[in-house]
Amino acid sequence: MIKTQKPFCRVSWLRIFLGSFFLFWCWFFSLRETVEGFRT
């Protein structure tokens, strides 16, 4: 039971990490766009 649960937990953790990383990049680029818009 532990052997089958371990990779699943790892995959879910990786999914959460990638999801948060992707969201962070989207937020970062949108923030940069607004900053560039305010500058011009």
PDB file of N, CA and C in Angstrom:
ATOM      1  N   MET A   1       0.829  -1.202   0.000  1.00  0.00           N
ATOM      2  CA  MET A   1       0.000   0.000   0.000  1.00  0.00           C
ATOM      3  C   MET A   1       0.877   1.271   0.000  1.00  0.00           C
ATOM      4  N   ILE A   2       1.925   1.259   0.825  1.00  0.00           N
ATOM      5  CA  ILE A   2       2.795   2.437   0.880  1.00  0.00           C
ATOM      6  C   ILE A   2       3.523   2.615  -0.452  1.00  0.00           C
ATOM      7  N   LYS A   3       3.935   1.490  -1.056  1.00  0.00           N
ATOM      8  CA  LYS A   3       4.680   1.580  -2.312  1.00  0.00           C
ATOM      9  C   LYS A   3       3.835   2.209  -3.421  1.00  0.00           C
ATOM     10  N   THR A   4       2.546   1.889  -3.473  1.00  0.00           N
ATOM     11  CA  THR A   4       1.690   2.439  -4.514  1.00  0.00           C
ATOM     12  C   THR A   4       1.312   3.884  -4.203  1.00  0.00           C
ATOM     13  N   GLN A   5       1.301   4.254  -2.928  1.00  0.00           N
ATOM     14  CA  GLN A   5       0.915   5.619  -2.560  1.00  0.00           C
ATOM     15  C   GLN A   5       2.054   6.613  -2.779  1.00  0.00           C
ATOM     16  N   LYS A   6       3.295   6.152  -2.609  1.00  0.00           N
ATOM     17  CA  LYS A   6       4.428   7.066  -2.682  1.00  0.00           C
ATOM     18  C   LYS A   6       4.512   7.806  -4.030  1.00  0.00           C
ATOM     19  N   PRO A   7       4.551   7.111  -5.171  1.00  0.00           N
ATOM     20  CA  PRO A   7       4.656   7.826  -6.453  1.00  0.00           C
ATOM     21  C   PRO A   7       3.462   8.730  -6.709  1.00  0.00           C
ATOM     22  N   PHE A   8       2.277   8.327  -6.249  1.00  0.00           N
ATOM     23  CA  PHE A   8       1.086   9.162  -6.457  1.00  0.00           C
ATOM     24  C   PHE A   8       1.236  10.491  -5.719  1.00  0.00           C
ATOM     25  N   CYS A   9       1.721  10.417  -4.478  1.00  0.00           N
ATOM     26  CA  CYS A   9       1.923  11.653  -3.703  1.00  0.00           C
ATOM     27  C   CYS A   9       2.970  12.527  -4.389  1.00  0.00           C
ATOM     28  N   ARG A  10       4.009  11.885  -4.893  1.00  0.00           N
ATOM     29  CA  ARG A  10       5.071  12.647  -5.560  1.00  0.00           C
ATOM     30  C   ARG A  10       4.532  13.334  -6.802  1.00  0.00           C
ATOM     31  N   VAL A  11       3.721  12.628  -7.589  1.00  0.00           N
ATOM     32  CA  VAL A  11       3.159  13.204  -8.812  1.00  0.00           C
ATOM     33  C   VAL A  11       2.235  14.369  -8.474  1.00  0.00           C
ATOM     34  N   SER A  12       1.400  14.193  -7.444  1.00  0.00           N
ATOM     35  CA  SER A  12       0.474  15.264  -7.077  1.00  0.00           C
ATOM     36  C   SER A  12       1.255  16.482  -6.589  1.00  0.00           C
ATOM     37  N   TRP A  13       2.323  16.251  -5.821  1.00  0.00           N
ATOM     38  CA  TRP A  13       3.147  17.364  -5.340  1.00  0.00           C
ATOM     39  C   TRP A  13       3.790  18.078  -6.524  1.00  0.00           C
ATOM     40  N   LEU A  14       4.270  17.290  -7.497  1.00  0.00           N
ATOM     41  CA  LEU A  14       4.892  17.891  -8.680  1.00  0.00           C
ATOM     42  C   LEU A  14       3.861  18.703  -9.454  1.00  0.00           C
ATOM     43  N   ARG A  15       2.639  18.178  -9.533  1.00  0.00           N
ATOM     44  CA  ARG A  15       1.578  18.899 -10.252  1.00  0.00           C
ATOM     45  C   ARG A  15       1.271  20.225  -9.568  1.00  0.00           C
ATOM     46  N   ILE A  16       1.197  20.207  -8.251  1.00  0.00           N
ATOM     47  CA  ILE A  16       0.916  21.446  -7.505  1.00  0.00           C
ATOM     48  C   ILE A  16       2.059  22.440  -7.702  1.00  0.00           C
ATOM     49  N   PHE A  17       3.287  21.942  -7.655  1.00  0.00           N
ATOM     50  CA  PHE A  17       4.456  22.815  -7.819  1.00  0.00           C
ATOM     51  C   PHE A  17       4.460  23.451  -9.211  1.00  0.00           C
ATOM     52  N   LEU A  18       4.220  22.636 -10.245  1.00  0.00           N
ATOM     53  CA  LEU A  18       4.217  23.169 -11.611  1.00  0.00           C
ATOM     54  C   LEU A  18       3.063  24.140 -11.809  1.00  0.00           C
ATOM     55  N   GLY A  19       1.902  23.806 -11.229  1.00  0.00           N
ATOM     56  CA  GLY A  19       0.742  24.695 -11.366  1.00  0.00           C
ATOM     57  C   GLY A  19       0.993  26.055 -10.735  1.00  0.00           C
ATOM     58  N   SER A  20       1.560  26.043  -9.523  1.00  0.00           N
ATOM     59  CA  SER A  20       1.827  27.315  -8.848  1.00  0.00           C
ATOM     60  C   SER A  20       2.909  28.090  -9.599  1.00  0.00           C
ATOM     61  N   PHE A  21       3.901  27.369 -10.132  1.00  0.00           N
ATOM     62  CA  PHE A  21       4.973  28.023 -10.886  1.00  0.00           C
ATOM     63  C   PHE A  21       4.409  28.683 -12.145  1.00  0.00           C
ATOM     64  N   PHE A  22       3.505  27.964 -12.849  1.00  0.00           N
ATOM     65  CA  PHE A  22       2.901  28.506 -14.059  1.00  0.00           C
ATOM     66  C   PHE A  22       2.054  29.737 -13.740  1.00  0.00           C
ATOM     67  N   LEU A  23       1.280  29.652 -12.655  1.00  0.00           N
ATOM     68  CA  LEU A  23       0.447  30.790 -12.255  1.00  0.00           C
ATOM     69  C   LEU A  23       1.327  31.984 -11.893  1.00  0.00           C
ATOM     70  N   PHE A  24       2.446  31.723 -11.217  1.00  0.00           N
ATOM     71  CA  PHE A  24       3.353  32.798 -10.834  1.00  0.00           C
ATOM     72  C   PHE A  24       3.913  33.492 -12.071  1.00  0.00           C
ATOM     73  N   TRP A  25       4.278  32.715 -13.091  1.00  0.00           N
ATOM     74  CA  TRP A  25       4.823  33.317 -14.309  1.00  0.00           C
ATOM     75  C   TRP A  25       3.766  34.145 -15.034  1.00  0.00           C
ATOM     76  N   CYS A  26       2.511  33.625 -15.068  1.00  0.00           N
ATOM     77  CA  CYS A  26       1.423  34.390 -15.702  1.00  0.00           C
ATOM     78  C   CYS A  26       1.231  35.718 -14.976  1.00  0.00           C
ATOM     79  N   TRP A  27       1.238  35.672 -13.627  1.00  0.00           N
ATOM     80  CA  TRP A  27       1.060  36.892 -12.839  1.00  0.00           C
ATOM     81  C   TRP A  27       2.229  37.844 -13.067  1.00  0.00           C
ATOM     82  N   PHE A  28       3.453  37.293 -13.130  1.00  0.00           N
ATOM     83  CA  PHE A  28       4.646  38.114 -13.312  1.00  0.00           C
ATOM     84  C   PHE A  28       4.609  38.844 -14.654  1.00  0.00           C
ATOM     85  N   PHE A  29       4.234  38.112 -15.727  1.00  0.00           N
ATOM     86  CA  PHE A  29       4.212  38.736 -17.050  1.00  0.00           C
ATOM     87  C   PHE A  29       3.098  39.769 -17.157  1.00  0.00           C
ATOM     88  N   SER A  30       1.944  39.493 -16.558  1.00  0.00           N
ATOM     89  CA  SER A  30       0.849  40.463 -16.595  1.00  0.00           C
ATOM     90  C   SER A  30       1.243  41.709 -15.807  1.00  0.00           C
ATOM     91  N   LEU A  31       1.924  41.520 -14.685  1.00  0.00           N
ATOM     92  CA  LEU A  31       2.380  42.656 -13.888  1.00  0.00           C
ATOM     93  C   LEU A  31       3.392  43.476 -14.679  1.00  0.00           C
ATOM     94  N   ARG A  32       4.286  42.792 -15.377  1.00  0.00           N
ATOM     95  CA  ARG A  32       5.290  43.493 -16.172  1.00  0.00           C
ATOM     96  C   ARG A  32       4.616  44.296 -17.292  1.00  0.00           C
ATOM     97  N   GLU A  33       3.573  43.709 -17.887  1.00  0.00           N
ATOM     98  CA  GLU A  33       2.867  44.418 -18.959  1.00  0.00           C
ATOM     99  C   GLU A  33       2.219  45.685 -18.431  1.00  0.00           C
ATOM    100  N   THR A  34       1.613  45.602 -17.239  1.00  0.00           N
ATOM    101  CA  THR A  34       0.967  46.784 -16.673  1.00  0.00           C
ATOM    102  C   THR A  34       2.019  47.835 -16.329  1.00  0.00           C
ATOM    103  N   VAL A  35       3.173  47.397 -15.825  1.00  0.00           N
ATOM    104  CA  VAL A  35       4.247  48.345 -15.494  1.00  0.00           C
ATOM    105  C   VAL A  35       4.734  49.030 -16.765  1.00  0.00           C
ATOM    106  N   GLU A  36       4.915  48.250 -17.823  1.00  0.00           N
ATOM    107  CA  GLU A  36       5.361  48.834 -19.094  1.00  0.00           C
ATOM    108  C   GLU A  36       4.312  49.808 -19.623  1.00  0.00           C
ATOM    109  N   GLY A  37       3.033  49.470 -19.465  1.00  0.00           N
ATOM    110  CA  GLY A  37       1.970  50.357 -19.931  1.00  0.00           C
ATOM    111  C   GLY A  37       1.967  51.666 -19.153  1.00  0.00           C
ATOM    112  N   PHE A  38       2.222  51.599 -17.861  1.00  0.00           N
ATOM    113  CA  PHE A  38       2.251  52.828 -17.055  1.00  0.00           C
ATOM    114  C   PHE A  38       3.473  53.678 -17.400  1.00  0.00           C
ATOM    115  N   ARG A  39       4.566  53.044 -17.762  1.00  0.00           N
ATOM    116  CA  ARG A  39       5.791  53.778 -18.069  1.00  0.00           C
ATOM    117  C   ARG A  39       5.619  54.618 -19.333  1.00  0.00           C
ATOM    118  N   THR A  40       5.005  54.053 -20.369  1.00  0.00           N
ATOM    119  CA  THR A  40       4.892  54.771 -21.643  1.00  0.00           C
ATOM    120  C   THR A  40       3.835  55.846 -21.585  1.00  0.00           C
TER     121      THR A  40
END
